[in-house]
Amino acid sequence: EAGVAQSPRYKIIEKRQSVAFWCNPISGHATLYWYQQILGQGPKLLIQFQNNGVVDDSQLPKDRFSAERLKGVDSTLKIQPAKLEDSAVYLCASSRTSTSYEQYFGPGTRLTVT
Amino acid sequence: GQNIDQPTEMTATEGAIVQINCTYQTSGFNGLFWYQQHAGEAPTFLSYNVLDGLEEKGRFSSFLSRSKGYSYLLLKELQMKDSASYLCAVMDSNYQLIWGAGTKLIIKP
């Protein structure tokens, strides 16, 4: 079974630029999560999808962050414009359903904003 | 508010035993998780406790006391490859994971 795929693995941009991250969850997993993990901290949930619908985006800074999962499979997370404090690892995870207890994480995208 | 507390860093010796504690206050409880995260890598699942007591899985064991809002992860026969961060997370009433900041475990020869 293939794991959660993410790209790119690393990205360096200047502040005020835009960036997009891509995630392909495990086949058959209905629930997809985007987390932000700042160095030395635990993951922070940005947005949760159930199929192509949003379950929770209460911690997503909607003035600059957006995410979509149009066909209920892969997903993109965009930041526009980026700020220095957006430097973090962006983790995508998936689970079979929204009440499944185990989440499977992708390798993450390390974003550096200069 | 919701809160997960765990020590920032611990040091232990190869071959020894170490216990990493976690205390929590959350809105509802649907289980407590321990994840291992090596530097620069994604978290990987270690254990899940939803009932009080000890769950043993090889060299790793996890304990839960719901009445005390307390858990620990016990690692035995420590190996150098166990050097990593250990994240405690609680699934709340909305089935969302609330994460601690992680405990960085340093293993010395």
Short mmCIF file of C-alpha atoms in Angstrom, two decimals:
data_model
loop_
_atom_site.label_atom_id
_atom_site.label_comp_id
_atom_site.label_asym_id
_atom_site.label_seq_id
_atom_site.Cartn_x
_atom_site.Cartn_y
_atom_site.Cartn_z
CA GLU A 1 0.00 0.00 0.00
CA ALA A 2 1.51 3.33 -1.06
CA GLY A 3 1.80 5.95 1.64
CA VAL A 4 0.81 9.60 1.66
CA ALA A 5 2.71 11.51 -1.02
CA GLN A 6 3.65 15.18 -0.79
CA SER A 7 5.54 17.56 -3.03
CA PRO A 8 7.72 19.47 -3.05
CA ARG A 9 9.83 18.29 -0.13
CA TYR A 10 11.56 21.63 0.28
CA LYS A 11 10.73 25.16 -0.81
CA ILE A 12 12.47 28.48 -0.25
CA ILE A 13 10.62 31.68 -1.17
CA GLU A 14 10.80 35.36 -0.33
CA LYS A 15 8.13 37.03 1.78
CA ARG A 16 5.10 38.22 -0.16
CA GLN A 17 5.59 35.48 -2.76
CA SER A 18 3.10 32.65 -3.32
CA VAL A 19 3.60 28.93 -2.85
CA ALA A 20 1.53 25.78 -3.30
CA PHE A 21 1.87 22.32 -1.80
CA TRP A 22 0.38 19.09 -3.10
CA CYS A 23 -0.78 15.98 -1.26
CA ASN A 24 -2.02 12.60 -2.46
CA PRO A 25 -3.50 10.55 0.40
CA ILE A 26 -3.59 6.78 0.76
CA SER A 27 -6.04 5.25 -1.70
CA GLY A 28 -9.51 4.92 -0.21
CA HIS A 29 -8.90 7.31 2.66
CA ALA A 30 -11.84 9.70 2.90
CA THR A 31 -10.34 12.13 5.39
CA LEU A 32 -7.40 14.40 4.65
CA TYR A 33 -5.64 16.79 7.03
CA TRP A 34 -3.17 19.62 6.55
CA TYR A 35 -1.00 20.46 9.55
CA GLN A 36 1.55 23.19 10.16
CA GLN A 37 4.49 22.24 12.39
CA ILE A 38 6.79 25.00 13.53
CA LEU A 39 10.21 23.89 14.77
CA GLY A 40 10.02 22.66 18.36
CA GLN A 41 6.23 22.49 18.43
CA GLY A 42 3.58 19.86 17.83
CA PRO A 43 1.52 19.84 14.63
CA LYS A 44 -1.28 22.37 14.38
CA LEU A 45 -4.34 21.44 12.34
CA LEU A 46 -4.98 23.91 9.52
CA ILE A 47 -7.82 22.18 7.69
CA GLN A 48 -9.63 18.84 7.60
CA PHE A 49 -11.49 17.47 4.57
CA GLN A 50 -14.02 14.65 4.49
CA ASN A 51 -14.07 13.61 0.82
CA ASN A 52 -14.27 16.99 -0.96
CA GLY A 53 -16.00 18.86 1.88
CA VAL A 54 -14.38 20.93 4.63
CA VAL A 55 -14.95 19.57 8.16
CA ASP A 56 -12.87 22.12 10.06
CA ASP A 57 -10.84 25.12 8.93
CA SER A 58 -11.10 27.14 12.13
CA GLN A 59 -7.31 27.56 12.45
CA LEU A 60 -6.63 28.32 8.80
CA PRO A 61 -5.54 31.97 8.29
CA LYS A 62 -8.02 32.52 5.51
CA ASP A 63 -6.66 35.91 4.51
CA ARG A 64 -3.59 34.19 3.09
CA PHE A 65 -4.09 30.42 3.16
CA SER A 66 -6.43 28.40 0.97
CA ALA A 67 -6.90 24.69 0.37
CA GLU A 68 -8.98 22.54 -1.89
CA ARG A 69 -9.75 18.88 -2.52
CA LEU A 70 -11.94 19.17 -5.57
CA LYS A 71 -12.34 15.50 -6.51
CA GLY A 72 -12.10 14.13 -3.01
CA VAL A 73 -8.68 12.62 -3.63
CA ASP A 74 -5.58 14.80 -3.81
CA SER A 75 -5.37 18.24 -2.28
CA THR A 76 -3.46 21.50 -2.62
CA LEU A 77 -2.62 24.06 0.05
CA LYS A 78 -1.70 27.56 -1.05
CA ILE A 79 -0.16 30.52 0.74
CA GLN A 80 -0.49 33.95 -0.84
CA PRO A 81 1.29 36.14 0.17
CA ALA A 82 3.77 34.36 2.44
CA LYS A 83 5.09 35.87 5.67
CA LEU A 84 8.25 35.08 7.58
CA GLU A 85 6.23 33.34 10.30
CA ASP A 86 4.91 30.83 7.75
CA SER A 87 8.31 29.09 7.82
CA ALA A 88 7.42 25.59 9.00
CA VAL A 89 6.92 22.02 7.88
CA TYR A 90 3.54 21.42 6.26
CA LEU A 91 2.34 17.90 6.91
CA CYS A 92 -0.45 16.13 5.10
CA ALA A 93 -2.13 13.16 6.74
CA SER A 94 -5.01 10.88 5.84
CA SER A 95 -7.30 8.42 7.59
CA ARG A 96 -10.01 6.02 6.45
CA THR A 97 -12.79 8.08 8.00
CA SER A 98 -13.10 11.13 10.22
CA THR A 99 -13.51 8.88 13.28
CA SER A 100 -10.64 6.53 12.46
CA TYR A 101 -8.11 6.64 15.20
CA GLU A 102 -4.94 6.33 13.15
CA GLN A 103 -3.68 9.06 10.88
CA TYR A 104 -0.95 8.36 8.32
CA PHE A 105 1.46 11.19 7.62
CA GLY A 106 3.29 12.14 4.48
CA PRO A 107 6.97 13.20 4.56
CA GLY A 108 6.06 16.90 4.76
CA THR A 109 7.14 20.02 2.89
CA ARG A 110 9.70 22.21 4.62
CA LEU A 111 8.99 25.85 3.76
CA THR A 112 11.51 28.60 4.40
CA VAL A 113 10.37 32.19 3.90
CA THR A 114 13.20 34.74 3.69
CA GLY B 1 -8.98 25.65 26.87
CA GLN B 2 -7.27 22.51 25.69
CA ASN B 3 -3.78 21.71 26.87
CA ILE B 4 -1.23 18.93 26.54
CA ASP B 5 1.92 19.07 28.68
CA GLN B 6 5.04 16.99 28.29
CA PRO B 7 8.71 17.62 29.12
CA THR B 8 10.70 19.45 26.48
CA GLU B 9 13.76 17.24 26.57
CA MET B 10 15.05 14.09 28.28
CA THR B 11 18.37 12.28 28.22
CA ALA B 12 18.92 8.57 28.80
CA THR B 13 21.62 5.96 28.36
CA GLU B 14 21.67 3.21 25.74
CA GLY B 15 20.24 -0.01 27.20
CA ALA B 16 18.36 1.79 29.98
CA ILE B 17 14.65 2.52 30.53
CA VAL B 18 12.99 5.93 30.16
CA GLN B 19 9.48 7.14 30.96
CA ILE B 20 8.00 10.13 29.15
CA ASN B 21 5.01 11.68 30.89
CA CYS B 22 2.06 13.51 29.39
CA THR B 23 -0.79 15.34 31.15
CA TYR B 24 -3.82 16.67 29.35
CA GLN B 25 -6.95 18.79 29.65
CA THR B 26 -9.25 18.53 26.64
CA SER B 27 -12.86 18.96 25.55
CA GLY B 28 -13.90 15.35 25.55
CA PHE B 29 -11.75 12.29 25.15
CA ASN B 30 -11.66 9.70 22.38
CA GLY B 31 -8.23 8.28 23.03
CA LEU B 32 -4.61 9.21 23.59
CA PHE B 33 -1.85 8.66 21.06
CA TRP B 34 1.91 8.53 21.11
CA TYR B 35 3.82 9.30 17.93
CA GLN B 36 7.56 9.12 17.24
CA GLN B 37 9.15 11.77 15.05
CA HIS B 38 12.76 11.61 13.91
CA ALA B 39 14.35 14.91 12.97
CA GLY B 40 13.19 16.05 9.56
CA GLU B 41 10.67 13.24 9.20
CA ALA B 42 6.91 12.83 9.61
CA PRO B 43 5.37 11.50 12.83
CA THR B 44 4.81 7.74 12.93
CA PHE B 45 2.18 6.04 15.09
CA LEU B 46 3.39 4.22 18.21
CA SER B 47 0.39 3.56 20.44
CA TYR B 48 -3.25 4.28 21.20
CA ASN B 49 -4.95 4.10 24.62
CA VAL B 50 -8.64 4.67 25.21
CA LEU B 51 -9.14 2.59 28.38
CA ASP B 52 -7.21 2.89 31.63
CA GLY B 53 -4.22 0.66 32.00
CA LEU B 54 -1.03 -0.43 30.31
CA GLU B 55 -0.65 -1.40 26.67
CA GLU B 56 2.57 -3.22 25.83
CA LYS B 57 4.06 -3.49 22.36
CA GLY B 58 7.57 -4.88 22.26
CA ARG B 59 10.05 -2.49 23.86
CA PHE B 60 7.42 0.25 24.07
CA SER B 61 4.53 0.45 26.57
CA SER B 62 1.92 3.16 27.08
CA PHE B 63 -0.16 3.80 30.18
CA LEU B 64 -3.35 5.81 30.62
CA SER B 65 -5.27 7.13 33.62
CA ARG B 66 -8.34 9.02 32.41
CA SER B 67 -9.34 10.17 35.90
CA LYS B 68 -5.94 11.84 36.35
CA GLY B 69 -5.61 13.09 32.76
CA TYR B 70 -2.26 11.36 32.62
CA SER B 71 -0.32 9.06 30.35
CA TYR B 72 3.24 7.86 30.01
CA LEU B 73 5.29 6.17 27.33
CA LEU B 74 7.84 3.67 28.61
CA LEU B 75 10.78 2.73 26.43
CA LYS B 76 12.91 -0.24 27.48
CA GLU B 77 16.33 -1.45 26.31
CA LEU B 78 17.00 1.89 24.70
CA GLN B 79 18.80 1.92 21.37
CA MET B 80 20.54 4.82 19.66
CA LYS B 81 17.83 4.79 16.96
CA ASP B 82 15.28 5.71 19.65
CA SER B 83 16.72 9.24 19.66
CA ALA B 84 13.73 11.23 18.40
CA SER B 85 10.88 13.45 19.53
CA TYR B 86 7.90 11.74 21.13
CA LEU B 87 4.56 13.46 20.65
CA CYS B 88 1.55 12.97 22.89
CA ALA B 89 -1.82 13.72 21.29
CA VAL B 90 -5.41 13.47 22.51
CA MET B 91 -8.43 12.95 20.27
CA ASP B 92 -11.13 15.29 21.49
CA SER B 93 -14.92 15.05 21.30
CA ASN B 94 -14.82 16.22 17.65
CA TYR B 95 -12.35 13.42 16.77
CA GLN B 96 -9.59 15.97 16.23
CA LEU B 97 -6.07 15.46 17.53
CA ILE B 98 -4.77 17.97 20.05
CA TRP B 99 -0.99 17.74 20.08
CA GLY B 100 1.64 18.35 22.70
CA ALA B 101 4.88 20.10 21.74
CA GLY B 102 6.82 16.86 21.93
CA THR B 103 9.63 15.52 24.10
CA LYS B 104 13.06 15.36 22.52
CA LEU B 105 14.77 12.17 23.73
CA ILE B 106 18.55 12.08 23.56
CA ILE B 107 20.22 8.68 23.91
CA LYS B 108 23.85 8.59 25.02
CA PRO B 109 26.17 5.61 24.59
#
